[in-house]
Coordinates of C-alpha atoms in Angstrom, one line a residue:
Chain S
M1 CA 0.1 -0.3 -0.1
S2 CA 2.4 2.6 -0.9
E3 CA 0.5 5.2 -3.5
R4 CA -1.8 7.5 -1.7
I5 CA -4.5 9.7 -3.3
S6 CA -7.6 11.6 -1.9
L7 CA -10.7 9.9 -3.1
R8 CA -11.7 13.4 -4.7
E9 CA -8.6 13.8 -6.6
A10 CA -9.0 10.3 -8.0
Y11 CA -12.8 11.3 -8.7
G12 CA -11.7 14.4 -10.4
Q13 CA -9.2 12.5 -12.7
A14 CA -11.9 9.7 -13.4
L15 CA -14.5 12.6 -14.4
L16 CA -11.9 14.2 -16.7
E17 CA -11.0 10.7 -18.4
L18 CA -14.8 9.9 -19.0
G19 CA -15.3 13.5 -20.2
R20 CA -12.6 12.4 -22.8
E21 CA -14.7 9.3 -23.7
R22 CA -18.3 10.4 -23.6
S23 CA -20.1 13.7 -24.4
D24 CA -23.4 12.8 -23.0
F25 CA -23.4 14.1 -19.4
V26 CA -23.0 17.3 -18.1
V27 CA -21.1 18.1 -14.9
L28 CA -22.9 20.4 -12.3
E29 CA -21.1 22.1 -9.5
G30 CA -22.1 24.3 -6.3
D31 CA -19.0 26.6 -6.6
L32 CA -16.7 24.4 -4.9
S33 CA -14.7 22.6 -8.0
D34 CA -11.5 23.1 -6.5
S35 CA -12.4 21.3 -3.3
T36 CA -14.4 18.8 -5.3
R37 CA -11.8 18.3 -7.9
T38 CA -14.4 19.0 -10.7
V39 CA -12.1 21.8 -11.7
H40 CA -10.1 19.4 -13.9
F41 CA -13.4 18.3 -16.0
A42 CA -14.2 22.2 -15.7
R43 CA -10.8 23.5 -17.4
A44 CA -11.1 20.7 -20.3
F45 CA -15.1 20.8 -21.2
P46 CA -16.1 24.3 -20.0
E47 CA -19.0 24.0 -22.4
R48 CA -20.6 20.9 -20.5
F49 CA -19.5 22.2 -17.2
L50 CA -22.5 24.2 -15.4
D51 CA -21.7 26.1 -12.3
C52 CA -24.7 26.5 -10.5
G53 CA -23.3 28.7 -7.6
C54 CA -23.8 28.2 -4.3
A55 CA -27.4 27.1 -4.5
E56 CA -27.9 23.4 -3.9
M57 CA -31.6 23.3 -3.9
N58 CA -31.5 24.7 -7.2
M59 CA -29.1 22.8 -8.6
M60 CA -30.7 19.3 -7.6
G61 CA -34.0 20.6 -8.8
M62 CA -32.8 21.9 -12.0
A63 CA -30.5 18.4 -12.4
A64 CA -34.1 16.5 -12.3
G65 CA -35.3 18.9 -15.0
L66 CA -32.2 18.2 -17.1
A67 CA -32.7 14.4 -16.5
A68 CA -36.3 14.3 -17.1
S69 CA -35.5 15.7 -20.9
G70 CA -32.9 12.9 -21.2
V71 CA -29.7 14.8 -20.5
L72 CA -27.4 13.1 -17.8
P73 CA -26.4 15.4 -15.1
V74 CA -23.6 14.6 -12.6
A75 CA -24.0 17.1 -9.6
N76 CA -21.5 17.8 -6.9
T77 CA -20.8 19.5 -4.0
F78 CA -20.0 18.4 -0.1
S79 CA -22.1 15.8 1.4
V80 CA -23.7 17.9 4.0
F81 CA -25.1 20.3 1.4
S82 CA -26.2 17.6 -1.0
T83 CA -28.1 15.1 1.5
M84 CA -29.3 18.2 3.9
K85 CA -29.8 21.4 2.4
A86 CA -31.1 19.9 -0.7
C87 CA -32.6 16.9 1.0
E88 CA -36.3 17.3 0.0
Q89 CA -35.2 18.2 -3.8
V90 CA -33.2 14.8 -3.9
R91 CA -36.0 13.0 -2.3
T92 CA -39.2 14.4 -4.1
F93 CA -37.7 15.5 -7.6
I94 CA -34.8 12.8 -8.0
C95 CA -35.9 9.9 -6.0
Y96 CA -39.6 9.7 -6.4
P97 CA -39.5 9.8 -10.1
N98 CA -36.5 7.7 -10.3
L99 CA -34.5 9.9 -12.4
N100 CA -31.0 9.3 -13.8
V101 CA -29.1 11.8 -11.6
K102 CA -25.8 10.8 -10.2
I103 CA -24.8 12.9 -7.2
V104 CA -21.3 12.8 -6.1
S105 CA -20.4 14.5 -2.8
T106 CA -17.1 14.9 -1.2
H107 CA -15.9 16.0 2.2
A108 CA -17.9 13.5 4.1
G109 CA -17.3 12.4 7.6
L110 CA -14.7 13.1 10.1
D111 CA -12.2 12.9 7.3
L112 CA -13.0 16.6 6.6
G113 CA -11.2 17.6 9.5
E114 CA -10.6 21.0 10.6
A115 CA -13.4 22.9 9.0
G116 CA -15.5 21.4 11.7
V117 CA -19.3 20.2 12.5
T118 CA -21.1 22.4 9.9
H119 CA -19.1 20.7 7.1
Q120 CA -18.6 17.1 8.6
A121 CA -21.8 14.9 7.2
I122 CA -22.1 12.2 9.6
E123 CA -25.8 11.6 8.4
D124 CA -25.6 11.5 4.7
V125 CA -25.6 7.8 4.2
A126 CA -28.8 7.3 6.7
I127 CA -30.5 10.0 4.9
M128 CA -29.9 8.7 1.4
R129 CA -30.4 5.0 2.3
S130 CA -33.6 5.9 3.7
F131 CA -34.9 7.3 0.2
P132 CA -36.6 4.6 -2.3
N133 CA -34.8 4.3 -5.7
M134 CA -31.5 5.6 -4.5
T135 CA -28.2 3.9 -4.5
V136 CA -25.5 4.5 -2.0
I137 CA -21.8 4.0 -2.7
S138 CA -18.8 4.7 -0.2
P139 CA -15.5 3.7 -2.1
A140 CA -12.4 2.9 0.0
D141 CA -9.5 4.0 -2.2
G142 CA -8.6 5.8 -5.6
I143 CA -9.0 2.7 -7.8
E144 CA -12.6 2.1 -6.5
T145 CA -13.6 5.5 -6.9
G146 CA -12.8 5.5 -10.5
A147 CA -14.4 2.5 -11.1
A148 CA -17.5 3.4 -9.2
L149 CA -18.0 6.5 -11.1
R150 CA -17.9 4.5 -14.3
A151 CA -20.5 2.3 -12.8
M152 CA -22.8 4.9 -12.0
V153 CA -22.8 6.6 -15.2
Q154 CA -23.4 3.1 -16.8
S155 CA -26.4 2.4 -14.7
T156 CA -29.7 4.3 -14.7
G157 CA -31.3 5.7 -11.6
P158 CA -30.7 8.2 -8.8
M159 CA -27.2 7.5 -7.2
Y160 CA -25.0 9.0 -4.2
M161 CA -21.4 8.5 -4.1
R162 CA -19.7 9.7 -0.7
L163 CA -16.2 10.5 -0.7
G164 CA -13.8 11.9 1.9
R165 CA -11.1 14.7 2.0
S166 CA -7.7 13.3 3.0
D167 CA -5.3 11.1 1.2
L168 CA -5.7 7.4 1.4
P169 CA -3.6 4.3 0.7
I170 CA -4.8 2.0 -2.1
V171 CA -6.3 -1.1 -0.6
N172 CA -7.9 -3.0 -3.6
D173 CA -5.7 -5.1 -5.9
R174 CA -4.7 -3.2 -9.3
G175 CA -7.0 -5.7 -11.2
Y176 CA -9.8 -5.0 -9.2
E177 CA -13.3 -4.7 -10.8
F178 CA -15.9 -3.1 -9.1
V179 CA -19.3 -4.4 -9.1
L180 CA -22.3 -2.6 -7.8
G181 CA -24.1 -4.1 -4.8
K182 CA -21.0 -6.4 -4.1
A183 CA -18.9 -6.6 -1.1
V184 CA -15.0 -7.3 -1.3
N185 CA -13.3 -9.6 0.7
L186 CA -10.0 -7.9 1.7
R187 CA -8.6 -10.3 4.3
A188 CA -9.7 -13.8 5.6
G189 CA -10.0 -14.6 9.3
G190 CA -11.9 -17.1 11.4
D191 CA -12.5 -15.6 14.8
L192 CA -14.3 -12.2 14.0
C193 CA -15.0 -10.2 10.9
I194 CA -14.9 -6.4 10.5
I195 CA -17.0 -4.9 7.9
A196 CA -15.9 -1.3 7.0
T197 CA -16.5 1.3 4.4
G198 CA -14.8 4.4 2.9
V199 CA -12.0 5.8 4.6
T200 CA -12.2 3.2 7.5
V201 CA -11.3 0.3 5.5
S202 CA -7.7 0.9 5.6
A203 CA -7.8 1.3 9.5
A204 CA -9.6 -2.2 9.7
L205 CA -6.9 -3.7 7.8
D206 CA -4.2 -2.3 10.1
A207 CA -6.5 -3.2 13.2
A208 CA -6.7 -7.0 11.8
D209 CA -2.8 -7.0 11.7
L210 CA -3.0 -5.7 15.3
L211 CA -5.2 -8.3 16.4
A212 CA -3.2 -10.9 14.8
G213 CA -0.6 -10.2 17.3
R214 CA -3.0 -10.8 20.0
G215 CA -3.9 -14.1 18.8
I216 CA -7.3 -13.0 17.2
S217 CA -7.9 -13.8 13.5
A218 CA -10.0 -11.2 11.9
A219 CA -11.6 -11.0 8.6
V220 CA -12.0 -7.8 6.9
I221 CA -14.6 -7.0 4.2
N222 CA -14.6 -3.8 2.5
M223 CA -18.5 -2.8 1.7
P224 CA -18.4 0.0 -1.0
T225 CA -22.1 -0.3 -1.8
L226 CA -24.2 0.5 1.2
K227 CA -27.5 0.5 -0.6
P228 CA -28.5 -1.8 -1.9
I229 CA -26.2 -3.6 0.6
D230 CA -24.6 -7.2 -0.1
R231 CA -26.8 -9.2 2.2
K232 CA -25.5 -12.4 1.1
A233 CA -21.8 -11.3 2.0
I234 CA -23.2 -10.3 5.5
L235 CA -24.9 -13.5 6.1
R236 CA -22.1 -15.3 5.1
A237 CA -19.5 -13.6 7.6
A238 CA -22.3 -13.8 10.1
R239 CA -22.2 -18.0 9.7
Q240 CA -18.5 -17.7 10.0
A241 CA -17.5 -15.6 12.7
T242 CA -18.0 -15.3 16.4
A243 CA -18.8 -11.6 16.3
L244 CA -19.0 -8.8 13.7
I245 CA -17.6 -5.2 14.0
T246 CA -18.9 -2.7 11.4
V247 CA -16.7 0.8 11.0
E248 CA -17.9 3.7 9.3
D249 CA -16.9 7.5 9.6
H250 CA -20.8 8.5 10.1
S251 CA -23.0 8.3 13.0
I252 CA -23.9 4.6 14.2
I253 CA -27.3 5.5 13.6
G254 CA -28.7 4.6 9.8
G255 CA -25.3 3.9 8.1
L256 CA -23.3 0.8 7.4
G257 CA -23.8 -0.6 11.0
S258 CA -27.6 -0.3 10.7
A259 CA -27.7 -1.6 7.3
V260 CA -25.9 -4.7 8.6
L261 CA -28.1 -5.2 11.6
E262 CA -31.3 -4.8 9.1
S263 CA -29.8 -7.5 7.1
L264 CA -29.3 -9.8 9.9
A265 CA -32.7 -8.7 11.8
E266 CA -34.5 -11.6 10.7
T267 CA -31.8 -14.4 11.2
P268 CA -29.8 -13.0 14.3
L269 CA -26.6 -15.2 14.1
V270 CA -24.0 -13.2 15.9
P271 CA -23.5 -10.1 18.1
V272 CA -22.8 -6.9 16.2
L273 CA -20.8 -4.0 17.7
R274 CA -21.2 -0.8 15.6
L275 CA -18.2 1.6 15.6
G276 CA -18.7 5.1 14.2
L277 CA -20.0 8.5 15.6
P278 CA -21.9 7.4 19.0
D279 CA -24.9 9.6 18.2
V280 CA -22.8 12.8 19.0
F281 CA -21.4 15.5 16.7
G282 CA -17.8 15.6 15.7
E283 CA -15.4 18.4 16.2
S284 CA -12.8 20.8 14.4
G285 CA -9.3 18.7 14.3
R286 CA -7.0 16.9 12.2
P287 CA -9.0 13.7 11.2
A288 CA -6.1 11.7 12.7
D289 CA -6.8 13.0 15.9
L290 CA -10.6 12.8 15.5
F291 CA -10.3 9.1 14.5
A292 CA -8.2 8.3 17.3
K293 CA -10.9 10.3 19.9
F294 CA -13.8 8.2 18.5
G295 CA -12.0 4.9 18.3
L296 CA -12.1 4.7 14.4
D297 CA -8.2 4.7 13.9
A298 CA -6.7 1.2 13.8
R299 CA -5.8 1.1 17.4
G300 CA -9.3 1.8 18.5
I301 CA -10.9 -0.7 16.3
A302 CA -8.6 -3.3 17.6
R303 CA -9.0 -2.5 21.2
S304 CA -12.7 -2.2 20.7
A305 CA -12.8 -5.8 18.7
E306 CA -11.0 -7.5 21.3
A307 CA -13.0 -6.3 24.0
F308 CA -16.1 -7.3 22.2
I309 CA -15.2 -10.6 21.1
S310 CA -13.9 -11.6 24.7
R311 CA -17.7 -10.5 25.9
A312 CA -19.0 -12.4 22.8
R313 CA -17.1 -15.7 24.0
R314 CA -18.0 -15.5 27.2
A315 CA -21.7 -15.2 26.5
S316 CA -22.0 -18.0 24.1
Chain U
M1 CA -50.2 40.6 -32.7
A2 CA -53.6 41.6 -32.1
H3 CA -56.0 38.9 -30.8
D4 CA -59.5 39.3 -32.6
D5 CA -62.8 39.6 -30.3
A6 CA -64.2 36.4 -31.4
L7 CA -60.8 34.4 -29.9
V8 CA -61.2 36.3 -26.9
H9 CA -64.9 35.9 -26.2
E10 CA -64.4 31.9 -27.1
L11 CA -61.6 31.6 -24.4
E12 CA -63.6 33.6 -21.8
A13 CA -66.3 31.3 -22.4
K14 CA -64.1 28.3 -22.0
A15 CA -62.7 29.5 -18.9
K16 CA -66.2 29.5 -17.6
I17 CA -66.7 26.0 -18.6
L18 CA -63.5 25.2 -16.7
A19 CA -64.8 27.2 -13.6
N20 CA -67.9 24.9 -13.7
D21 CA -65.8 21.8 -13.9
C22 CA -63.7 22.6 -11.2
L23 CA -66.4 23.8 -8.9
T24 CA -68.7 20.8 -9.6
Q25 CA -65.4 18.6 -8.0
F26 CA -64.9 20.7 -5.2
C27 CA -68.6 20.4 -4.2
T28 CA -68.7 16.8 -4.9
F29 CA -65.7 15.8 -3.0
S30 CA -66.0 18.4 -0.2
Q31 CA -62.5 19.5 -1.0
G32 CA -60.1 21.1 -3.1
H33 CA -58.2 24.5 -3.4
V34 CA -61.0 26.6 -4.8
G35 CA -59.8 30.1 -4.4
G36 CA -56.3 29.4 -5.9
T37 CA -57.8 27.4 -8.9
M38 CA -60.3 30.1 -9.5
S39 CA -57.9 32.7 -9.6
V40 CA -55.6 30.9 -12.4
L41 CA -58.4 29.8 -14.7
E42 CA -58.2 32.4 -17.5
I43 CA -54.6 32.0 -17.7
I44 CA -54.8 28.3 -17.8
T45 CA -57.4 28.5 -20.5
A46 CA -55.2 30.7 -22.7
L47 CA -52.6 28.5 -22.5
Y48 CA -54.2 25.0 -23.2
F49 CA -56.8 26.4 -25.5
H50 CA -54.7 28.8 -27.8
H51 CA -50.9 29.6 -26.8
L52 CA -49.2 26.2 -25.9
K53 CA -47.8 24.2 -28.5
F54 CA -49.4 20.8 -27.1
D55 CA -51.1 18.0 -28.8
P56 CA -53.9 16.5 -26.4
K57 CA -53.6 12.8 -28.4
N58 CA -49.7 12.8 -28.1
P59 CA -48.9 14.2 -24.4
D60 CA -45.4 13.2 -24.5
W61 CA -44.5 14.8 -27.9
A62 CA -40.7 15.7 -27.4
E63 CA -41.4 19.0 -29.0
R64 CA -44.5 20.2 -27.0
D65 CA -44.4 23.4 -24.5
R66 CA -44.0 22.3 -21.1
V67 CA -46.1 23.6 -18.3
V68 CA -44.8 23.3 -14.9
M69 CA -47.6 24.0 -12.3
S70 CA -45.3 24.7 -9.4
K71 CA -48.5 25.8 -7.4
A72 CA -49.7 22.2 -7.7
H73 CA -52.4 22.3 -5.1
C74 CA -54.4 24.1 -8.0
C75 CA -53.9 21.4 -10.3
E76 CA -57.7 21.0 -10.9
A77 CA -57.5 23.6 -13.5
I78 CA -55.2 21.8 -15.6
Y79 CA -57.3 18.6 -14.6
A80 CA -60.3 20.3 -16.2
A81 CA -58.5 21.5 -19.2
L82 CA -57.2 18.4 -20.1
T83 CA -60.8 16.7 -19.6
E84 CA -62.0 19.4 -21.7
L85 CA -59.4 18.9 -24.4
G86 CA -60.6 15.3 -24.7
M87 CA -57.8 13.6 -23.1
Y88 CA -59.9 12.2 -20.1
P89 CA -63.4 11.3 -20.1
K90 CA -65.7 13.7 -18.3
E91 CA -66.3 11.0 -15.5
T92 CA -62.4 11.2 -14.6
L93 CA -63.2 14.8 -13.0
G94 CA -65.4 12.6 -10.7
T95 CA -62.4 10.8 -9.4
Y96 CA -60.3 13.8 -8.3
Y97 CA -58.5 12.9 -5.0
C98 CA -59.6 9.1 -5.1
Y99 CA -57.3 6.3 -4.5
Q100 CA -55.9 5.3 -7.7
S101 CA -57.4 8.2 -10.0
P102 CA -55.0 9.7 -12.5
F103 CA -56.5 13.1 -10.9
Q104 CA -54.3 13.1 -7.8
G105 CA -54.6 15.6 -4.9
H106 CA -51.2 17.4 -6.1
A107 CA -50.6 17.0 -10.0
D108 CA -48.0 14.0 -10.4
R109 CA -46.1 13.9 -13.5
W110 CA -45.8 10.0 -13.2
C111 CA -49.6 9.2 -12.8
T112 CA -50.9 11.4 -15.3
P113 CA -50.1 11.9 -19.1
G114 CA -50.4 15.5 -19.9
I115 CA -48.7 16.5 -16.6
D116 CA -45.2 17.8 -16.8
F117 CA -44.4 18.3 -13.1
S118 CA -45.0 16.3 -9.7
G119 CA -45.5 19.5 -7.7
G120 CA -47.0 20.4 -4.2
S121 CA -43.8 21.4 -2.4
L122 CA -43.7 25.2 -3.1
G123 CA -40.6 26.8 -4.6
Q124 CA -39.5 23.9 -6.3
G125 CA -41.2 23.9 -9.7
L126 CA -38.8 27.0 -11.2
S127 CA -35.9 24.9 -10.7
F128 CA -37.3 21.9 -12.6
A129 CA -38.5 24.2 -15.3
A130 CA -35.2 25.7 -15.6
G131 CA -33.5 22.3 -16.0
L132 CA -36.3 21.6 -18.7
A133 CA -35.4 24.7 -20.8
L134 CA -31.7 24.4 -20.2
A135 CA -31.9 20.9 -21.5
E136 CA -33.5 22.2 -24.8
K137 CA -30.6 24.5 -25.2
L138 CA -28.3 21.8 -24.7
K139 CA -29.6 19.6 -27.0
M140 CA -29.4 22.4 -29.4
H141 CA -25.4 22.4 -28.6
Y142 CA -25.4 18.7 -29.4
N143 CA -27.2 19.2 -32.7
P144 CA -26.5 22.6 -33.5
P145 CA -27.9 23.7 -36.9
S146 CA -25.1 25.7 -38.0
R147 CA -21.6 26.5 -36.6
Q148 CA -22.6 29.9 -35.1
D149 CA -25.4 28.3 -33.1
T150 CA -23.3 26.9 -30.2
F151 CA -24.5 26.7 -26.7
L152 CA -22.1 28.4 -24.5
P153 CA -23.6 30.2 -21.4
R154 CA -21.6 33.5 -22.3
Y155 CA -23.5 33.8 -25.7
I156 CA -27.1 34.8 -26.5
V157 CA -28.3 31.9 -28.6
R158 CA -30.5 33.4 -31.6
Y159 CA -32.8 30.6 -32.7
N160 CA -36.6 29.4 -32.5
P161 CA -36.7 27.2 -29.6
K162 CA -38.1 23.5 -30.3
Y163 CA -40.2 24.3 -27.1
R164 CA -41.1 26.6 -24.3
V165 CA -41.4 25.9 -20.8
Y166 CA -43.9 27.8 -18.7
C167 CA -44.1 27.7 -14.8
I168 CA -47.2 28.7 -13.0
M169 CA -46.3 30.1 -9.3
G170 CA -48.3 31.3 -6.6
D171 CA -47.5 34.8 -4.6
G172 CA -46.9 33.1 -1.2
E173 CA -44.7 30.9 -3.3
Q174 CA -42.4 33.9 -3.6
H175 CA -41.3 33.3 0.0
E176 CA -39.5 30.3 -1.0
G177 CA -35.7 31.2 -1.3
Q178 CA -35.3 28.3 -3.9
V179 CA -37.5 30.5 -6.3
W180 CA -34.8 33.2 -6.3
E181 CA -32.0 30.4 -6.7
A182 CA -33.5 29.4 -9.8
A183 CA -34.1 33.1 -10.9
M184 CA -30.4 33.6 -10.6
F185 CA -29.7 30.5 -12.6
A186 CA -32.3 31.2 -15.6
T187 CA -30.3 34.7 -16.0
K188 CA -27.0 33.4 -16.0
F189 CA -27.8 30.8 -18.6
K190 CA -30.0 33.1 -20.6
L191 CA -33.3 31.1 -20.6
D192 CA -35.4 32.9 -23.1
N193 CA -37.3 29.8 -23.6
L194 CA -38.5 29.9 -19.8
I195 CA -41.5 31.8 -19.0
G196 CA -42.6 32.2 -15.5
I197 CA -46.2 33.1 -14.4
V198 CA -47.1 34.3 -10.7
D199 CA -50.7 34.1 -10.2
Y200 CA -50.8 36.9 -7.8
N201 CA -53.8 36.8 -5.8
K202 CA -52.7 38.4 -2.8
W203 CA -53.6 35.8 -0.2
S204 CA -51.6 33.1 1.3
L205 CA -53.0 30.7 4.0
D206 CA -52.4 32.9 7.1
G207 CA -53.6 36.1 5.5
P208 CA -52.9 38.8 2.8
T209 CA -49.7 37.5 1.4
N210 CA -48.0 41.1 2.0
D211 CA -48.8 40.8 5.6
V212 CA -47.5 37.2 6.1
M213 CA -44.3 37.9 4.5
P214 CA -44.1 41.5 2.2
I215 CA -43.3 40.5 -1.3
E216 CA -43.5 43.7 -2.6
P217 CA -42.0 45.6 -4.8
L218 CA -42.5 42.0 -6.7
V219 CA -42.1 43.6 -10.3
D220 CA -38.8 45.3 -9.1
K221 CA -37.4 42.3 -7.5
W222 CA -37.8 40.1 -10.9
K223 CA -36.4 42.9 -12.7
A224 CA -33.3 43.3 -10.3
F225 CA -32.6 39.3 -11.1
G226 CA -32.5 40.1 -14.7
W227 CA -35.8 38.9 -15.8
N228 CA -37.8 40.5 -18.5
V229 CA -41.2 41.5 -16.6
I230 CA -44.7 42.0 -18.0
E231 CA -47.4 43.0 -15.4
I232 CA -51.1 42.1 -16.3
N233 CA -54.4 41.9 -15.3
G234 CA -54.7 38.0 -14.8
H235 CA -58.4 38.0 -15.5
D236 CA -58.0 39.9 -18.8
M237 CA -57.9 37.2 -21.9
R238 CA -56.7 39.8 -24.2
Q239 CA -53.9 40.9 -21.8
I240 CA -52.8 37.3 -21.0
L241 CA -52.6 36.7 -24.7
D242 CA -50.4 39.8 -25.6
A243 CA -48.1 38.9 -22.8
C244 CA -47.5 35.2 -24.0
D245 CA -46.8 36.4 -27.3
A246 CA -44.7 39.3 -26.1
A247 CA -42.7 36.8 -23.9
A248 CA -42.1 34.6 -27.0
H249 CA -40.1 37.2 -28.8
V250 CA -37.8 38.0 -26.2
T251 CA -34.2 36.9 -26.6
G252 CA -31.5 36.3 -24.0
K253 CA -33.2 36.6 -20.6
P254 CA -36.6 34.7 -19.3
T255 CA -39.5 36.4 -18.5
M256 CA -41.8 36.6 -15.7
I257 CA -45.5 37.5 -16.1
I258 CA -46.9 39.1 -12.9
A259 CA -50.6 38.3 -13.1
H260 CA -52.5 40.5 -10.7
T261 CA -55.7 38.0 -9.7
I262 CA -58.3 37.7 -7.4
K263 CA -58.7 34.6 -5.2
G264 CA -61.9 33.0 -5.8
K265 CA -62.7 35.3 -8.9
G266 CA -66.1 34.7 -10.5
V267 CA -68.0 34.0 -7.5
S268 CA -69.3 36.7 -5.4
F269 CA -68.9 35.3 -2.0
M270 CA -65.6 33.6 -2.6
E271 CA -63.7 36.6 -4.2
G272 CA -60.8 37.9 -2.1
R273 CA -61.7 35.8 1.0
P274 CA -59.1 33.8 2.6
E275 CA -61.5 31.0 3.9
W276 CA -61.9 29.9 0.4
H277 CA -58.2 28.6 0.0
A278 CA -59.6 25.1 0.5
R279 CA -63.0 24.6 1.3
A280 CA -66.1 22.3 0.7
L281 CA -68.7 23.9 -1.1
S282 CA -72.5 23.1 -0.1
A283 CA -75.2 22.4 -2.8
E284 CA -76.8 25.8 -2.1
A285 CA -73.5 27.7 -2.6
M286 CA -72.7 25.7 -5.8
A287 CA -76.2 26.6 -6.9
Q288 CA -75.4 30.2 -6.4
A289 CA -71.8 29.8 -7.7
M290 CA -73.3 28.4 -10.8
A291 CA -75.7 31.0 -11.5
E292 CA -73.2 33.9 -11.1
L293 CA -71.1 31.9 -13.6
G294 CA -74.3 32.2 -15.9
R295 CA -74.6 28.4 -15.8
E296 CA -76.9 25.7 -14.3
W297 CA -76.2 23.7 -11.5
M298 CA -77.1 19.9 -12.1
A299 CA -77.1 18.6 -8.5

C-alpha cells in the first residue's frame, strides 16, 4: 500500500477521463470545483460544466429537469449540502420519479477535519439510504472511486457517492473490478469479521494486523455499496465469525452498522458491534486526531474488537 | 399581434366551462383548493386552448411546450383543461382526489399523462422548469443547426426554440428561497425559452400575502434578477394572450408575467376571501356560484 491519493482527486481525474470518452453527460457544480476536483473537467470541457453557484436546492431541482429531458447530470458539492440542504429536492424530485441523476459528494465525515461540524456529514448515508430508488456508494480507495464512477454513469437511476477529503492508501488490488452491490473480501479470518466502508477500510486492515499479534484472527470486508447492501456477504460473514464489527466514518445510527443489522434482523446469528460516531457530533481537528478520539483508527478498532469478542465468547 | 374579439370571447367562455368543472368537483368531494384554482383559470385557458404547442393525442410529444404547475395544489384547473381537450373522459373529473385516480390531490407527472411536473412542495417548480428549458438549449448544442449556433453560457443564442417551458407559481410561493436561486440560474444561462407566471391573488394561508411576509416590490425584484417582466390583469384574456406573445419574442433572458388576480374570482362570496383557499361547497353555495357564472347547477 505505497501510493496515497485522496478519493476526491481520484474522482476528479476519473471524471476528466470519462469526459474525454463520452459527451453525453454534464457536470453540475455548487461553486466548490477546486475542493471537489471537478476543476479538471471544468477546464477541459467548459461547455459541459455548469456552475450553479452556492445554490444547492436549485442545482438538484434543475438536475431533475435535465434528467427528465434525457440529459445526464453529475451533480457535485459537499455531502452536507447535497443530502441536507437539498434533501427534499433529492427525495421528491430525483428519487420519487427515479430520475437518472448522479450525485457525487465530497468532504464526508470526520475525514473532513478542521472545517468542523457544519461541514462534516455524519448523517448523509442514513438520509440517502432512507429514500426509495437511491443507490449509495462509499468507495475505499482511488481505484475503487474511479471504477464506481464508471459504474454509476453506466447504470440508470438516482445514485449518491460519498467521498472524504484526505489522502488514502490503495487497499484494493490493481486488477480489481468494482461490481455495484458487491462486497469485497480483503482479508480472511476465523474469529471475527470487520465490515468497513470508505476511509475506515485501511484502518480496519491495520487493526486486523494488530489483532493477529494478540492471537485474534480477523477477516476484513470492504463494503463499497451501502444500498443495495450485499446481504449474502453479510450472512456468510455472520455464519463464519463469532462476532461482527462494523466501522464507518458516520453516525452509528442509519449507516453501515444499521444496514448490517437490518440484513441480520430476521436471522440473528452473531452479536454486532457498531463503530462510528455514537450519536454525537464531530469537532474541528486533524482527521487522525478525530479518528483516534472516536476509536476509529487502527488501535481503537483493535481495542474495541478485542473487548467485544471477549464478551461474545463469554456469553456464548 | 392583435387577438380578435371572437378568439377572446371564445376563450372567456371556455374559462367559465373550466370554472364549472372545477367547482363541481370541489362540491362533490368536499375538498379542493378553490380560491387559487379560480384565480388561475383564465391563464390556464389561454395556455391550453390557444397559446401552447400541445397535442392532446400525443402528450409526450418531445417538442411540446411544457407547463410546470409549481402551485400544484391548484392542479384541478389543469385536470379540467385536459378533460375539456378530450384527453380524459368527463367521468374522470369525478375521481379527483380518489385512490388510484389519475387526478391526484397534487398534480403528478408520473401518474397523469399531460402533466409535466409532480408538484406540491412550493418553491421547487422554477428549478425543474429551468432544467427542462436548459436541456432544450443543451440539445441544440449537441445538434446545432449551424456552426454559429453553439450553446455556451456566455453567448446569446438566437434561434427559435423547439419548445418553451411555462412555470406557474403562487404569490405566497415567492417567499421560498429556492425561487430566487432558480431566478439567478435562469438569468445566468439566458433561458429565454422559460416563461414564469405569478398568480398574484394577494392571499396566502395565514392572511394577505404582503402581511404574512411582504413580497413587494415584486416587479422590481424580478427585474433586479435580470428577468424581462410583464405586469397584467390576470383575468383579462387579451392581456394574457398579449403577454404570452411578447414573452415568446424575448431573447437572451427569461420572462416573468406578474398576473394580478383575485382569489376565488367569478363567485361573489369567494372573491378575495381567505377561507376559500381550501373549502367544501354546499349544494346551495354551488347553485349560487353556477348562477353567477351563467351556468346551471345540475345537482
